[in-house]
Amino acid sequence: MKRLLLLVTLLYLLVPAVAFAHPLGNFTINRFARVEVAGDRLYVRYVVDMAEIPTLQRVAPHVARLRVTIDGRRAALRVTKTALAHPPGAAGLRTTRFQAILAGPPLARASQIEVVDRNYAGRIGWKEIVFGAQTRSASDELRAYPKDLLSSPLDVTHAAARLGPTQDTPPSLLAGKALAAPDRIAESGFASLVGRRHLSALVILGSLALALFWGAAHALSPGHGKTIVSAYLVGSRGPPWHAALHGLITTATHTVGVFALGGVTLLLSQWIVP
């Protein structure tokens, strides 16, 4: 009995932990900017990594609110190249990977470069700015988020550094697996199972049995006024059909409440980010 209780507890703790595919959560919009100089020209490599929900909402990737100043003067940025990918995420949903190369003005000498990133200002997520072509990125340009920073991601939207002409070559776009960055996704067997379109009869029956087990385990746990209802049935010497009726009412109201909460959450997610 003790072993069974321990197994149930471990499963209860582990199953919710693998529900998310994107390591920073399904609602995040993460962005990265690398400011560098190739020859005498200023460039910005800009990366946007959207999780499943923003992708489902068709939030368009953009760089419109990225501002760069050179020695206090605003620099005009021109998008020269872009790349877009939609790698798989949780439960059959897609994520978005967007990359853009922006060209700025030439630099005659070493100058003070200041960057302010106001894109997606109201959305939670990883925000990172680095200077120089060889400078290490903490997230590998949003391809590998550090596990020790997932609960408190970087929030850098304003940074400055001094850059000058170099012998570096202009930045290029990533493609294929490097652009999609599949390793950043915390893939789980549970999430991939839910996302399948075709399931065998054995999997369906096993899922129903598992759902029945978890439902029974949840019903036996404290809550939902079960103690009060039980005391009422004992005190009033209620027949079995009274107990069945109370159980059906509790199940129906609980299920409707969960669906209602989910619907409200999806509707409000357009204006309020969880």
Short mmCIF file of C-alpha atoms in Angstrom, two decimals:
data_model
loop_
_atom_site.label_atom_id
_atom_site.label_comp_id
_atom_site.label_asym_id
_atom_site.label_seq_id
_atom_site.Cartn_x
_atom_site.Cartn_y
_atom_site.Cartn_z
CA MET A 1 0.00 0.00 0.00
CA LYS A 2 2.84 2.39 0.88
CA ARG A 3 4.57 1.66 -2.44
CA LEU A 4 1.35 2.34 -4.35
CA LEU A 5 0.85 5.63 -2.51
CA LEU A 6 4.43 6.65 -3.27
CA LEU A 7 4.00 5.81 -6.97
CA VAL A 8 0.77 7.78 -7.21
CA THR A 9 2.41 10.77 -5.52
CA LEU A 10 5.38 10.70 -7.90
CA LEU A 11 3.14 10.49 -10.96
CA TYR A 12 0.99 13.33 -9.64
CA LEU A 13 4.08 15.51 -9.28
CA LEU A 14 5.70 14.55 -12.57
CA VAL A 15 2.78 14.72 -15.01
CA PRO A 16 2.03 18.45 -14.59
CA ALA A 17 5.74 19.21 -14.90
CA VAL A 18 5.87 18.03 -18.52
CA ALA A 19 2.74 19.85 -19.67
CA PHE A 20 4.67 22.80 -21.19
CA ALA A 21 6.81 22.44 -24.30
CA HIS A 22 8.41 25.87 -24.48
CA PRO A 23 10.87 26.12 -21.56
CA LEU A 24 9.73 29.64 -20.64
CA GLY A 25 5.99 28.91 -20.89
CA ASN A 26 3.34 28.80 -23.60
CA PHE A 27 2.51 32.53 -23.46
CA THR A 28 6.01 34.02 -23.83
CA ILE A 29 7.46 36.18 -26.60
CA ASN A 30 11.24 36.16 -26.31
CA ARG A 31 13.59 38.49 -28.15
CA PHE A 32 17.30 38.92 -28.71
CA ALA A 33 19.41 41.65 -30.35
CA ARG A 34 23.09 41.43 -31.30
CA VAL A 35 24.65 44.76 -32.30
CA GLU A 36 27.90 44.43 -34.26
CA VAL A 37 30.09 46.21 -36.78
CA ALA A 38 31.28 44.57 -40.01
CA GLY A 39 33.83 46.69 -41.83
CA ASP A 40 32.61 50.17 -41.02
CA ARG A 41 28.87 49.41 -41.08
CA LEU A 42 26.62 48.83 -38.08
CA TYR A 43 24.40 45.74 -38.10
CA VAL A 44 21.76 44.30 -35.78
CA ARG A 45 20.85 40.63 -35.74
CA TYR A 46 17.35 40.43 -34.23
CA VAL A 47 15.66 37.19 -33.15
CA VAL A 48 12.09 36.60 -31.94
CA ASP A 49 11.04 33.30 -30.36
CA MET A 50 7.29 32.98 -29.81
CA ALA A 51 5.74 30.18 -27.79
CA GLU A 52 2.58 28.28 -28.72
CA ILE A 53 -0.15 30.72 -27.63
CA PRO A 54 1.19 33.87 -29.38
CA THR A 55 1.73 31.74 -32.49
CA LEU A 56 -1.84 30.45 -32.26
CA GLN A 57 -3.05 34.05 -31.88
CA ARG A 58 -1.08 34.94 -35.04
CA VAL A 59 0.96 37.65 -33.37
CA ALA A 60 3.09 39.07 -36.17
CA PRO A 61 6.88 39.22 -35.60
CA HIS A 62 8.29 42.71 -36.13
CA VAL A 63 11.26 44.98 -35.33
CA ALA A 64 9.47 48.32 -35.61
CA ARG A 65 10.11 49.46 -32.03
CA LEU A 66 13.83 48.76 -31.91
CA ARG A 67 15.74 52.02 -31.49
CA VAL A 68 19.50 52.49 -31.95
CA THR A 69 21.41 55.72 -31.40
CA ILE A 70 25.02 56.52 -32.36
CA ASP A 71 26.67 59.18 -30.19
CA GLY A 72 23.20 60.38 -29.20
CA ARG A 73 21.77 60.53 -32.74
CA ARG A 74 19.10 58.08 -33.83
CA ALA A 75 20.33 55.65 -36.49
CA ALA A 76 18.17 54.61 -39.42
CA LEU A 77 17.88 50.82 -39.60
CA ARG A 78 17.01 48.96 -42.80
CA VAL A 79 15.88 45.33 -42.84
CA THR A 80 18.05 43.51 -45.38
CA LYS A 81 17.23 39.84 -44.70
CA THR A 82 14.58 37.87 -42.84
CA ALA A 83 13.93 34.22 -42.06
CA LEU A 84 10.87 32.56 -40.54
CA ALA A 85 10.23 29.07 -39.18
CA HIS A 86 7.41 27.39 -37.24
CA PRO A 87 8.97 24.53 -35.22
CA PRO A 88 6.59 22.09 -33.48
CA GLY A 89 5.63 22.83 -29.90
CA ALA A 90 3.32 21.26 -27.33
CA ALA A 91 0.29 19.11 -28.18
CA GLY A 92 0.63 19.51 -31.94
CA LEU A 93 0.79 23.32 -31.80
CA ARG A 94 3.45 25.39 -33.54
CA THR A 95 5.93 27.95 -32.26
CA THR A 96 7.51 30.83 -34.21
CA ARG A 97 11.18 31.60 -34.86
CA PHE A 98 11.85 34.89 -36.67
CA GLN A 99 15.21 36.35 -37.55
CA ALA A 100 16.10 39.64 -39.22
CA ILE A 101 19.34 41.35 -40.23
CA LEU A 102 19.15 45.15 -39.98
CA ALA A 103 21.77 47.40 -41.55
CA GLY A 104 22.58 50.76 -40.01
CA PRO A 105 24.82 53.65 -41.07
CA PRO A 106 28.62 53.40 -41.44
CA LEU A 107 30.89 54.28 -38.51
CA ALA A 108 33.89 56.51 -39.24
CA ARG A 109 35.37 55.89 -35.78
CA ALA A 110 34.61 54.24 -32.45
CA SER A 111 31.23 55.49 -31.26
CA GLN A 112 28.85 55.12 -28.33
CA ILE A 113 26.01 52.80 -29.38
CA GLU A 114 22.80 52.73 -27.37
CA VAL A 115 19.96 50.27 -27.94
CA VAL A 116 16.38 50.40 -26.65
CA ASP A 117 14.05 47.50 -27.49
CA ARG A 118 10.35 48.24 -26.98
CA ASN A 119 8.97 45.46 -29.18
CA TYR A 120 6.25 43.41 -27.46
CA ALA A 121 6.60 45.60 -24.37
CA GLY A 122 3.53 44.13 -22.69
CA ARG A 123 4.53 40.49 -23.09
CA ILE A 124 6.52 38.33 -20.70
CA GLY A 125 9.61 36.50 -21.92
CA TRP A 126 13.39 36.52 -22.32
CA LYS A 127 14.89 39.88 -23.32
CA GLU A 128 18.59 40.05 -24.21
CA ILE A 129 20.96 42.52 -25.90
CA VAL A 130 24.65 41.88 -26.63
CA PHE A 131 27.34 43.86 -28.45
CA GLY A 132 29.99 42.47 -30.79
CA ALA A 133 30.03 39.54 -33.21
CA GLN A 134 32.00 37.28 -30.86
CA THR A 135 30.28 38.13 -27.58
CA ARG A 136 28.68 35.12 -25.94
CA SER A 137 24.89 35.08 -25.64
CA ALA A 138 23.48 33.64 -22.40
CA SER A 139 20.70 31.96 -24.39
CA ASP A 140 22.73 31.16 -27.53
CA GLU A 141 20.52 33.65 -29.38
CA LEU A 142 17.32 32.09 -27.95
CA ARG A 143 18.39 28.58 -28.98
CA ALA A 144 19.29 27.17 -25.54
CA TYR A 145 17.83 28.86 -22.46
CA PRO A 146 19.85 28.35 -19.24
CA LYS A 147 17.91 26.08 -16.89
CA ASP A 148 18.91 28.09 -13.83
CA LEU A 149 17.33 31.25 -15.32
CA LEU A 150 14.00 29.84 -16.52
CA SER A 151 12.17 31.10 -13.43
CA SER A 152 13.79 34.55 -13.67
CA PRO A 153 14.65 35.18 -17.34
CA LEU A 154 16.83 38.05 -18.52
CA ASP A 155 15.01 41.36 -18.83
CA VAL A 156 17.46 43.58 -20.73
CA THR A 157 15.71 46.09 -23.00
CA HIS A 158 18.20 48.97 -22.73
CA ALA A 159 21.97 48.68 -23.16
CA ALA A 160 24.94 50.69 -24.42
CA ALA A 161 28.52 50.00 -25.51
CA ARG A 162 31.33 51.53 -27.52
CA LEU A 163 31.94 49.98 -30.96
CA GLY A 164 34.21 50.86 -33.87
CA PRO A 165 35.10 49.58 -37.37
CA THR A 166 36.29 45.96 -37.59
CA GLN A 167 37.47 43.38 -40.12
CA ASP A 168 34.43 41.15 -39.47
CA THR A 169 32.12 39.98 -42.26
CA PRO A 170 28.44 41.02 -42.31
CA PRO A 171 26.11 38.76 -40.29
CA SER A 172 24.15 36.07 -42.11
CA LEU A 173 20.83 34.37 -41.48
CA LEU A 174 20.52 30.96 -39.90
CA ALA A 175 18.65 28.23 -41.74
CA GLY A 176 17.28 24.75 -41.19
CA LYS A 177 17.83 23.22 -37.76
CA ALA A 178 19.93 26.19 -36.61
CA LEU A 179 16.98 28.53 -37.24
CA ALA A 180 14.30 26.21 -35.85
CA ALA A 181 16.37 25.50 -32.70
CA PRO A 182 14.48 22.30 -31.78
CA ASP A 183 16.73 21.67 -28.78
CA ARG A 184 15.21 24.62 -26.91
CA ILE A 185 11.89 22.75 -26.66
CA ALA A 186 11.39 20.62 -23.56
CA GLU A 187 9.63 17.84 -25.46
CA SER A 188 7.70 15.34 -23.39
CA GLY A 189 6.07 12.03 -24.15
CA PHE A 190 2.83 13.23 -22.57
CA ALA A 191 2.62 16.39 -24.70
CA SER A 192 3.48 14.54 -27.92
CA LEU A 193 0.89 11.87 -27.11
CA VAL A 194 -1.83 14.48 -26.64
CA GLY A 195 -0.89 16.11 -29.96
CA ARG A 196 -1.22 12.97 -32.08
CA ARG A 197 -4.06 12.87 -34.58
CA HIS A 198 -4.24 9.07 -34.88
CA LEU A 199 -4.23 6.87 -31.79
CA SER A 200 -4.53 3.10 -31.53
CA ALA A 201 -7.43 1.48 -29.69
CA LEU A 202 -5.02 0.33 -26.99
CA VAL A 203 -3.82 3.89 -26.36
CA ILE A 204 -7.40 5.19 -26.23
CA LEU A 205 -8.49 2.50 -23.75
CA GLY A 206 -5.38 3.06 -21.66
CA SER A 207 -6.02 6.81 -21.61
CA LEU A 208 -9.62 6.27 -20.49
CA ALA A 209 -8.46 3.92 -17.73
CA LEU A 210 -5.84 6.44 -16.62
CA ALA A 211 -8.43 9.23 -16.64
CA LEU A 212 -10.76 7.07 -14.55
CA PHE A 213 -7.96 6.37 -12.08
CA TRP A 214 -7.01 10.04 -11.69
CA GLY A 215 -10.66 11.02 -11.40
CA ALA A 216 -11.17 8.51 -8.61
CA ALA A 217 -7.98 9.66 -6.87
CA HIS A 218 -9.15 13.25 -7.10
CA ALA A 219 -12.60 12.33 -5.78
CA LEU A 220 -11.04 10.71 -2.72
CA SER A 221 -8.92 13.75 -1.91
CA PRO A 222 -10.20 16.48 0.47
CA GLY A 223 -12.37 19.21 -0.95
CA HIS A 224 -15.68 19.85 -2.74
CA GLY A 225 -17.62 19.53 0.54
CA LYS A 226 -17.49 15.74 0.54
CA THR A 227 -17.31 15.58 4.34
CA ILE A 228 -20.40 17.78 4.71
CA VAL A 229 -22.32 15.79 2.09
CA SER A 230 -21.33 12.51 3.74
CA ALA A 231 -22.44 13.79 7.16
CA TYR A 232 -25.77 14.89 5.65
CA LEU A 233 -26.36 11.50 4.01
CA VAL A 234 -25.52 9.63 7.23
CA GLY A 235 -27.59 11.96 9.40
CA SER A 236 -30.62 11.83 7.11
CA ARG A 237 -30.16 8.13 6.36
CA GLY A 238 -30.32 8.95 2.69
CA PRO A 239 -30.74 6.14 0.17
CA PRO A 240 -27.96 5.24 -2.32
CA TRP A 241 -29.59 7.18 -5.14
CA HIS A 242 -29.23 10.37 -3.04
CA ALA A 243 -25.48 9.76 -2.86
CA ALA A 244 -25.36 9.12 -6.62
CA LEU A 245 -27.31 12.34 -7.27
CA HIS A 246 -24.96 14.39 -5.10
CA GLY A 247 -21.98 12.84 -6.88
CA LEU A 248 -23.40 13.68 -10.32
CA ILE A 249 -24.15 17.26 -9.28
CA THR A 250 -20.64 17.73 -7.90
CA THR A 251 -19.09 16.22 -11.05
CA ALA A 252 -21.21 18.33 -13.41
CA THR A 253 -20.61 21.63 -11.62
CA HIS A 254 -16.90 20.89 -11.24
CA THR A 255 -16.51 20.03 -14.94
CA VAL A 256 -18.50 23.05 -16.12
CA GLY A 257 -16.46 25.29 -13.84
CA VAL A 258 -13.17 23.99 -15.25
CA PHE A 259 -14.30 24.49 -18.86
CA ALA A 260 -15.63 27.97 -18.03
CA LEU A 261 -12.34 28.94 -16.39
CA GLY A 262 -10.41 27.67 -19.43
CA GLY A 263 -12.64 29.62 -21.83
CA VAL A 264 -12.31 32.84 -19.84
CA THR A 265 -8.52 32.39 -19.66
CA LEU A 266 -8.24 31.97 -23.44
CA LEU A 267 -10.45 35.00 -24.10
CA LEU A 268 -8.66 37.27 -21.63
CA SER A 269 -5.21 36.16 -22.83
CA GLN A 270 -5.61 38.60 -25.73
CA TRP A 271 -5.42 41.52 -23.28
CA ILE A 272 -3.99 40.07 -20.05
CA VAL A 273 -0.84 37.95 -20.16
CA PRO A 274 -0.86 35.24 -17.45
#
